[in-house]
Short mmCIF file of C-alpha atoms and ligand atoms in Angstrom, two decimals:
data_model
loop_
_atom_site.label_atom_id
_atom_site.label_comp_id
_atom_site.label_asym_id
_atom_site.label_seq_id
_atom_site.Cartn_x
_atom_site.Cartn_y
_atom_site.Cartn_z
CA MET V 17 -42.92 -10.49 8.03
CA ILE V 18 -39.14 -11.57 6.72
CA PRO V 19 -37.51 -14.25 8.38
CA THR V 20 -34.03 -13.71 9.14
CA LYS V 21 -31.17 -15.62 9.98
CA ALA V 22 -29.03 -14.34 13.19
CA TYR V 23 -26.35 -15.38 15.96
CA ALA V 24 -27.51 -13.73 18.97
CA ALA V 25 -26.15 -13.91 22.98
CA GLN V 26 -29.03 -15.50 24.67
CA SER V 27 -28.16 -14.04 27.73
CA ALA V 28 -25.60 -12.04 29.91
CA ALA V 29 -22.20 -12.94 28.23
CA ALA V 30 -22.95 -16.00 26.37
CA THR V 31 -20.83 -17.69 23.75
CA LEU V 32 -23.15 -16.15 19.97
CA THR V 33 -25.33 -19.17 18.48
CA PRO V 34 -27.36 -18.68 15.16
CA PHE V 35 -30.64 -17.84 15.58
CA ASN V 36 -33.57 -17.05 13.35
CA PHE V 37 -36.55 -14.45 13.64
CA GLU V 38 -38.35 -11.86 12.16
CA ARG V 39 -38.08 -8.39 11.07
CA ARG V 40 -40.64 -6.20 10.00
CA ASN V 41 -42.45 -6.34 5.82
CA PRO V 42 -41.20 -2.74 4.70
CA GLY V 43 -43.48 0.16 5.34
CA ALA V 44 -44.04 3.26 3.13
CA HIS V 45 -40.44 5.41 4.22
CA ASP V 46 -38.49 2.27 4.50
CA VAL V 47 -35.54 0.16 3.31
CA GLU V 48 -35.06 -3.42 2.78
CA ILE V 49 -31.08 -4.27 3.11
CA ASP V 50 -29.44 -7.40 2.24
CA ILE V 51 -26.61 -7.24 4.76
CA LEU V 52 -23.34 -8.14 3.30
CA PHE V 53 -20.75 -7.18 6.20
CA CYS V 54 -21.25 -6.08 9.58
CA GLY V 55 -18.15 -3.91 11.49
CA VAL V 56 -17.22 -5.29 15.36
CA CYS V 57 -16.73 -2.73 17.14
CA HIS V 58 -16.99 -3.41 21.42
CA THR V 59 -19.15 -1.99 22.16
CA ASP V 60 -20.78 -4.94 20.80
CA ILE V 61 -18.89 -6.83 23.38
CA HIS V 62 -20.03 -3.69 26.36
CA PHE V 63 -23.22 -4.46 25.65
CA ILE V 64 -22.86 -8.59 25.20
CA ASN V 65 -21.43 -8.57 28.88
CA ASN V 66 -24.34 -5.86 29.71
CA ASP V 67 -21.82 -3.93 30.70
CA PHE V 68 -23.76 -1.07 30.81
CA GLY V 69 -26.88 -2.04 32.34
CA MET V 70 -29.29 -2.23 29.76
CA SER V 71 -29.05 -5.11 27.05
CA ILE V 72 -31.86 -7.15 25.93
CA TYR V 73 -31.78 -10.87 24.78
CA PRO V 74 -32.00 -12.82 22.85
CA MET V 75 -29.20 -9.13 21.57
CA VAL V 76 -28.38 -9.58 17.52
CA PRO V 77 -25.29 -7.42 17.80
CA GLY V 78 -23.74 -5.89 15.35
CA HIS V 79 -24.21 -1.85 13.91
CA GLU V 80 -21.23 -1.23 11.14
CA ILE V 81 -24.07 -2.57 8.21
CA VAL V 82 -23.41 -2.32 4.67
CA GLY V 83 -25.34 -3.96 2.36
CA ARG V 84 -27.67 -3.84 -0.61
CA VAL V 85 -30.88 -2.36 -1.18
CA VAL V 86 -33.45 -5.25 -2.41
CA SER V 87 -36.66 -3.11 -1.66
CA VAL V 88 -37.90 0.25 -0.85
CA GLY V 89 -41.27 1.39 0.59
CA ASN V 90 -43.62 3.45 -1.61
CA HIS V 91 -42.65 7.07 -0.95
CA VAL V 92 -38.54 6.80 -0.30
CA LYS V 93 -36.76 9.13 -2.40
CA LYS V 94 -33.24 8.88 -1.64
CA PHE V 95 -33.16 5.44 -1.88
CA LYS V 96 -33.04 2.55 -5.28
CA GLN V 97 -33.48 -1.14 -5.84
CA GLY V 98 -29.22 -1.86 -6.40
CA ASP V 99 -27.68 0.88 -3.95
CA ILE V 100 -25.49 -0.06 -1.28
CA ALA V 101 -26.37 1.75 1.54
CA GLY V 102 -25.49 2.03 5.11
CA VAL V 103 -26.72 1.78 8.79
CA GLY V 104 -25.07 2.57 11.95
CA CYS V 105 -25.78 2.55 15.31
CA LEU V 106 -29.22 4.30 15.22
CA VAL V 107 -32.25 3.14 13.56
CA ASP V 108 -34.80 5.73 14.65
CA SER V 109 -35.56 8.70 17.15
CA CYS V 110 -38.38 11.39 18.10
CA ARG V 111 -37.29 13.69 14.94
CA ASP V 112 -39.07 15.90 16.50
CA CYS V 113 -36.79 17.25 19.41
CA ASP V 114 -34.09 20.67 18.91
CA TYR V 115 -31.68 17.78 18.45
CA CYS V 116 -33.16 15.55 15.97
CA ASN V 117 -34.39 18.72 14.08
CA GLU V 118 -30.33 20.01 14.19
CA GLY V 119 -29.47 16.40 12.56
CA LEU V 120 -28.31 15.24 15.87
CA GLU V 121 -30.33 12.22 16.28
CA GLN V 122 -27.60 10.96 18.64
CA TYR V 123 -28.18 13.37 21.39
CA CYS V 124 -32.05 12.97 20.77
CA ALA V 125 -33.76 14.33 23.73
CA ASN V 126 -36.37 11.56 23.93
CA GLY V 127 -34.06 9.18 23.42
CA GLY V 128 -32.34 7.39 19.55
CA VAL V 129 -33.20 3.78 19.27
CA PHE V 130 -30.54 2.00 18.78
CA THR V 131 -30.01 -0.25 16.21
CA TYR V 132 -29.86 -3.55 18.73
CA SER V 133 -30.64 -3.74 22.15
CA GLY V 134 -32.96 -1.28 21.78
CA LEU V 135 -36.98 -0.61 21.79
CA GLU V 136 -38.88 0.46 18.33
CA LYS V 137 -40.83 3.46 19.66
CA ASP V 138 -43.96 1.05 19.92
CA GLY V 139 -42.04 0.49 22.74
CA LYS V 140 -42.28 -3.16 22.43
CA THR V 141 -40.74 -4.36 19.79
CA VAL V 142 -36.53 -4.89 20.33
CA THR V 143 -34.03 -3.66 17.77
CA GLN V 144 -31.59 -6.70 16.41
CA GLY V 145 -28.53 -5.63 14.75
CA GLY V 146 -26.42 -6.90 11.44
CA TYR V 147 -25.06 -10.12 12.72
CA SER V 148 -27.99 -10.72 10.27
CA ASN V 149 -28.70 -11.23 6.36
CA LYS V 150 -31.63 -8.75 6.11
CA ILE V 151 -32.72 -5.47 7.74
CA VAL V 152 -35.10 -2.84 7.23
CA VAL V 153 -34.90 0.62 8.37
CA ASP V 154 -36.57 3.63 7.74
CA GLU V 155 -34.76 6.00 5.09
CA ARG V 156 -33.93 8.85 7.01
CA PHE V 157 -31.71 6.06 9.44
CA VAL V 158 -30.33 4.88 6.06
CA LEU V 159 -26.70 6.21 4.59
CA LYS V 160 -25.47 5.89 0.83
CA VAL V 161 -22.29 4.09 0.83
CA SER V 162 -20.18 5.04 -2.52
CA ASP V 163 -19.40 2.97 -5.31
CA LYS V 164 -16.01 3.60 -4.46
CA LEU V 165 -15.59 2.37 -1.42
CA SER V 166 -14.88 -1.13 -0.74
CA PRO V 167 -18.31 -2.59 1.14
CA ALA V 168 -16.08 -4.52 3.60
CA HIS V 169 -13.85 -1.85 4.18
CA ALA V 170 -16.29 0.76 4.47
CA ALA V 171 -18.77 -0.77 7.19
CA PRO V 172 -16.89 0.31 10.26
CA LEU V 173 -17.20 3.88 9.20
CA LEU V 174 -20.86 3.50 10.34
CA CYS V 175 -19.85 3.19 14.03
CA ALA V 176 -15.47 3.68 14.03
CA GLY V 177 -15.66 6.32 12.05
CA ILE V 178 -18.28 8.59 12.21
CA THR V 179 -17.29 8.34 16.51
CA THR V 180 -14.08 9.47 15.70
CA TYR V 181 -14.48 11.81 12.44
CA SER V 182 -17.43 13.74 14.48
CA PRO V 183 -15.52 15.07 17.69
CA LEU V 184 -12.56 16.21 15.73
CA ARG V 185 -14.91 18.17 13.59
CA HIS V 186 -16.75 19.71 17.01
CA TRP V 187 -13.37 20.81 18.17
CA LYS V 188 -12.16 21.87 14.70
CA VAL V 189 -9.39 19.78 15.22
CA GLY V 190 -6.94 20.61 12.32
CA LYS V 191 -3.42 22.21 11.24
CA GLY V 192 -1.08 23.82 14.15
CA HIS V 193 -2.86 21.26 16.43
CA LYS V 194 -1.27 18.45 18.05
CA ILE V 195 -3.41 15.54 19.25
CA GLY V 196 -2.62 11.88 20.90
CA ILE V 197 -4.78 8.67 20.38
CA VAL V 198 -5.39 6.84 22.97
CA GLY V 199 -5.55 3.07 21.52
CA LEU V 200 -5.19 1.70 18.52
CA GLY V 201 -8.08 -0.33 17.70
CA GLY V 202 -10.85 0.24 15.45
CA LEU V 203 -11.81 3.77 17.08
CA GLY V 204 -7.61 4.46 17.04
CA HIS V 205 -6.80 3.54 13.86
CA MET V 206 -9.84 5.67 12.77
CA ALA V 207 -8.96 8.47 14.60
CA ILE V 208 -5.23 8.56 13.25
CA LYS V 209 -6.70 8.94 9.26
CA PHE V 210 -8.97 11.53 9.98
CA ALA V 211 -6.39 13.82 12.13
CA VAL V 212 -3.58 13.12 9.59
CA ALA V 213 -5.88 14.14 7.30
CA PHE V 214 -7.32 17.43 7.98
CA GLY V 215 -3.91 17.97 9.23
CA ALA V 216 -2.95 17.52 12.57
CA GLU V 217 0.41 16.39 14.59
CA VAL V 218 -1.04 12.83 15.11
CA THR V 219 1.38 10.79 18.36
CA VAL V 220 -0.64 7.15 19.16
CA LEU V 221 -0.59 6.58 23.21
CA SER V 222 -0.60 3.04 23.33
CA THR V 223 0.17 0.12 26.17
CA SER V 224 1.15 -2.25 22.47
CA PRO V 225 4.92 -1.96 21.77
CA GLY V 226 4.55 -4.43 18.66
CA LYS V 227 2.25 -1.52 17.24
CA LYS V 228 4.00 1.36 16.40
CA GLU V 229 5.41 0.11 12.71
CA ASP V 230 1.44 0.49 11.78
CA ALA V 231 1.00 3.72 13.67
CA LEU V 232 3.28 5.20 11.57
CA LYS V 233 2.55 3.47 8.70
CA LEU V 234 -1.20 4.31 9.44
CA GLY V 235 0.16 8.34 9.28
CA ALA V 236 0.55 9.07 12.88
CA HIS V 237 4.10 11.31 13.65
CA ASN V 238 5.06 9.61 16.94
CA PHE V 239 4.59 6.69 19.13
CA VAL V 240 4.81 6.24 22.82
CA ILE V 241 4.44 3.78 25.03
CA THR V 242 1.86 4.69 28.05
CA THR V 243 2.88 1.81 30.43
CA ASP V 244 6.96 3.23 30.06
CA GLU V 245 7.18 5.98 32.58
CA GLU V 246 9.56 7.63 30.46
CA GLN V 247 8.40 7.65 27.51
CA VAL V 248 4.65 9.37 29.61
CA LYS V 249 6.94 12.90 31.00
CA THR V 250 8.34 13.07 27.58
CA VAL V 251 4.89 13.86 26.39
CA ALA V 252 4.08 16.56 29.61
CA SER V 253 2.14 19.29 28.65
CA GLN V 254 2.21 18.53 24.97
CA PHE V 255 -1.06 17.86 23.12
CA ASN V 256 -3.95 20.40 22.63
CA PHE V 257 -6.54 17.23 22.25
CA ILE V 258 -6.55 14.00 23.39
CA LEU V 259 -9.02 11.64 22.18
CA ASP V 260 -9.13 8.70 24.23
CA THR V 261 -10.89 5.44 22.77
CA LEU V 262 -10.09 2.92 25.49
CA SER V 263 -12.39 0.41 26.29
CA ALA V 264 -10.66 -0.35 29.64
CA ASN V 265 -10.83 1.39 32.71
CA HIS V 266 -7.35 3.13 33.33
CA ASP V 267 -6.00 6.19 34.46
CA TYR V 268 -7.65 9.45 32.98
CA ALA V 269 -5.49 11.83 35.13
CA MET V 270 -2.01 10.43 33.35
CA TYR V 271 -3.43 11.82 30.09
CA VAL V 272 -4.91 15.12 30.99
CA GLY V 273 -1.59 15.54 31.96
CA MET V 274 -0.55 15.17 28.33
CA LEU V 275 -2.36 18.23 27.79
CA LYS V 276 -1.32 22.04 27.46
CA VAL V 277 -3.39 24.82 28.88
CA ASP V 278 -6.75 24.87 27.61
CA GLY V 279 -6.35 21.66 26.49
CA THR V 280 -9.18 18.94 26.10
CA LEU V 281 -9.50 15.27 26.75
CA ILE V 282 -12.14 13.85 24.55
CA CYS V 283 -13.03 11.11 25.36
CA VAL V 284 -14.86 8.41 23.64
CA GLY V 285 -14.33 5.36 24.85
CA LEU V 286 -16.89 3.52 27.70
CA PRO V 287 -15.16 1.59 30.19
CA SER V 288 -17.11 0.65 33.27
CA GLU V 289 -15.66 2.20 36.00
CA PRO V 290 -16.06 6.30 36.79
CA ILE V 291 -13.37 9.04 35.27
CA HIS V 292 -11.63 9.74 39.33
CA MET V 293 -9.60 13.09 39.51
CA PRO V 294 -8.70 15.71 41.34
CA ALA V 295 -10.45 19.19 40.13
CA PHE V 296 -6.57 20.50 40.64
CA ASN V 297 -5.52 18.84 37.65
CA ILE V 298 -8.01 21.06 35.26
CA VAL V 299 -8.53 23.38 37.08
CA PHE V 300 -4.46 24.88 37.38
CA THR V 301 -4.59 24.34 33.55
CA ARG V 302 -7.78 25.96 32.43
CA LYS V 303 -8.63 22.20 31.13
CA CYS V 304 -11.47 20.12 29.60
CA VAL V 305 -13.24 17.28 29.75
CA ALA V 306 -14.94 16.73 26.94
CA GLY V 307 -17.13 13.70 25.65
CA SER V 308 -19.03 12.68 22.64
CA LEU V 309 -21.40 9.64 21.28
CA ILE V 310 -21.38 8.70 17.68
CA GLY V 311 -22.55 11.11 15.03
CA GLY V 312 -25.77 12.59 13.62
CA LEU V 313 -27.50 11.37 10.44
CA PRO V 314 -26.23 14.22 8.27
CA GLU V 315 -22.85 14.62 9.72
CA THR V 316 -22.14 10.50 8.81
CA GLN V 317 -23.40 10.98 5.14
CA GLU V 318 -21.15 13.89 4.96
CA MET V 319 -17.93 11.44 6.89
CA LEU V 320 -19.10 8.74 3.78
CA ASP V 321 -18.72 11.45 1.24
CA TYR V 322 -15.35 12.42 2.38
CA CYS V 323 -14.02 8.74 2.90
CA ALA V 324 -15.10 8.42 -0.57
CA GLU V 325 -13.34 11.88 -1.89
CA HIS V 326 -10.00 11.26 -0.01
CA ASN V 327 -9.90 7.48 -0.66
CA ILE V 328 -10.33 6.72 3.70
CA THR V 329 -11.48 3.28 5.05
CA SER V 330 -10.48 1.10 7.75
CA ASP V 331 -8.49 -1.75 7.81
CA VAL V 332 -10.18 -4.96 8.37
CA GLU V 333 -9.87 -8.22 9.01
CA VAL V 334 -12.38 -10.09 7.22
CA ILE V 335 -13.98 -13.04 9.07
CA PRO V 336 -16.60 -15.47 8.51
CA ILE V 337 -19.78 -15.48 11.82
CA GLN V 338 -18.53 -18.66 12.55
CA GLN V 339 -15.65 -16.93 13.97
CA ILE V 340 -17.02 -14.51 16.32
CA GLN V 341 -15.87 -15.47 19.83
CA GLN V 342 -12.04 -15.92 18.47
CA ALA V 343 -12.06 -12.68 17.39
CA TYR V 344 -13.83 -11.12 20.41
CA GLN V 345 -11.42 -12.64 23.22
CA ARG V 346 -8.29 -11.11 20.44
CA MET V 347 -9.77 -7.77 21.01
CA LEU V 348 -10.04 -8.11 24.45
CA LYS V 349 -6.36 -8.68 24.81
CA SER V 350 -6.07 -5.12 22.13
CA ASP V 351 -5.27 -7.79 19.12
CA VAL V 352 -7.30 -6.44 16.78
CA LYS V 353 -5.85 -5.18 13.23
CA TYR V 354 -7.74 -2.56 12.91
CA ARG V 355 -11.20 -3.97 12.67
CA PHE V 356 -13.32 -7.25 12.14
CA VAL V 357 -15.58 -7.13 9.90
CA ILE V 358 -18.11 -10.32 9.13
CA ASP V 359 -18.83 -11.77 6.08
CA MET V 360 -22.59 -12.32 6.37
CA ALA V 361 -22.24 -14.97 3.41
CA SER V 362 -21.40 -17.12 5.73
CA LEU V 363 -24.44 -17.00 7.95
P1 LIG B 7 -11.70 -1.66 20.16
O1 LIG B 7 -10.86 -1.98 18.73
O2 LIG B 7 -10.75 -3.20 21.25
O3 LIG B 7 -9.87 -1.16 20.54
C1 LIG B 7 -9.59 -1.33 21.48
C2 LIG B 7 -8.49 -0.82 22.30
O4 LIG B 7 -7.54 -0.14 23.91
C3 LIG B 7 -7.41 -2.18 22.09
O5 LIG B 7 -6.74 -2.21 20.67
C4 LIG B 7 -6.00 -1.03 23.36
O6 LIG B 7 -4.90 -0.22 22.34
C5 LIG B 7 -6.41 0.02 23.57
N1 LIG B 7 -6.47 -1.09 25.53
C6 LIG B 7 -5.88 -0.94 26.28
N2 LIG B 7 -5.58 -1.15 27.40
C7 LIG B 7 -6.67 -2.56 27.09
C8 LIG B 7 -7.68 -3.12 27.89
N3 LIG B 7 -7.11 -3.54 29.37
N4 LIG B 7 -8.43 -4.15 27.10
C9 LIG B 7 -8.07 -4.06 26.13
N5 LIG B 7 -7.85 -3.08 25.19
C10 LIG B 7 -7.42 -1.89 26.14
O7 LIG B 7 -11.81 -1.38 20.35
P2 LIG B 7 -12.80 -0.21 19.54
O8 LIG B 7 -13.44 -0.64 19.19
O9 LIG B 7 -12.25 0.83 19.03
O10 LIG B 7 -13.64 0.67 20.92
C11 LIG B 7 -13.00 1.40 21.91
C12 LIG B 7 -14.13 1.88 22.88
O11 LIG B 7 -15.13 3.37 22.35
C13 LIG B 7 -15.56 1.25 23.72
O12 LIG B 7 -15.00 0.89 25.27
C14 LIG B 7 -16.03 1.25 22.79
O13 LIG B 7 -17.54 0.71 23.78
C15 LIG B 7 -16.50 2.88 22.93
N6 LIG B 7 -16.99 3.24 21.30
C16 LIG B 7 -17.87 4.16 21.89
C17 LIG B 7 -18.75 4.77 21.08
C18 LIG B 7 -18.63 6.50 21.52
O14 LIG B 7 -19.93 6.93 20.29
N7 LIG B 7 -18.54 7.03 21.99
C19 LIG B 7 -18.57 4.20 19.77
C20 LIG B 7 -18.49 3.53 19.36
C21 LIG B 7 -17.26 2.26 20.49
P3 LIG B 7 -3.26 -0.08 22.83
O15 LIG B 7 -2.69 -1.82 22.08
O16 LIG B 7 -2.93 0.83 21.03
O17 LIG B 7 -3.11 0.39 24.13
ZN1 LIG B 8 -19.71 0.98 17.82
ZN1 LIG B 9 -36.05 14.20 18.93
#
């Protein structure tokens, strides 16, 4: 077994503290990675707090992992020692259902294995994430990260990147479309970059007036404060698509009101309360409220390659792991510019 250093939550809502555990020795199809950087996703906060009622403790969060390959199993074809590799939100799936066969492992009919707080297919080994110095993953669930990308700036692509790239591709958002991006945080800032790169006209719908300048620098064309009724009126029935990344409970009906006839509200944020809305709001305008979960492995690789080709990465604040609680506090106050990334050398 491989001794591994990490930070973990020992129980719901606990402060993260140092934690030692063991990873499996790499099997024939496994890649052993020394983790360099791990991004901090708002989902980490939801899971630490057991917001979804599925958390397992002790929990080592982290699913935006970039590191260096230190060893590979005999049958590994894609990776060799020294490569830069990434691991996102999934470390396994059944690999046999219709969705897995289509490369949509995130929708595996038998349940994908999440990178942390999940159960391996043996039904008993709890997965532990990237706030750690090492990880061992089957090569099917490991991504190639181009040398052109800075590892720290690439780490958030493994979740924030693919979670926004995938729905924009699925709904073919591009030239001639007006899109609203709700929430300028980790997901939101990647959504702006991709939507702009795909040719759409982008409006950021934010609760933070102080983010206007940054939004425009990131490439957005317009910026609207959603707590200002007058500004909200100006975008009534304006958008073909809205991508909603809000982590906190909010009024979905307000955003549906900003869609044109046939418009689609794509939800990726995961607030704890259900979506409440009169059917009237979608029936009379043939609107659609949809959801999207991360992306499959082939599309995640496509996204990473696209980013290398188009020089797209995340805007990050690199922190030592000892500052993780301060990072969470800032994220809960919507004060993240625009992704915290942990430098694992600090462990
Ligand atoms: P984040 O970096 O913390 O950004 C969330 C943004 O939401 C904030 O920056 C803020 O933007 C806005 N916001 C408005 N009201 C807020 C409030 N009361 N508290 C906190 N934020 C508020 O979060 P993230 O990492 O982008 O994740 C966003 C959500 O997506 C989370 O629920 C996460 O679990 C979920 N997620 C889903 C998937 C998926 O596959 N569907 C993948 C990853 C994450 P403004 O200041 O601009 O208003
Ligand atoms: Zn995430
Ligand atoms: Zn499957």
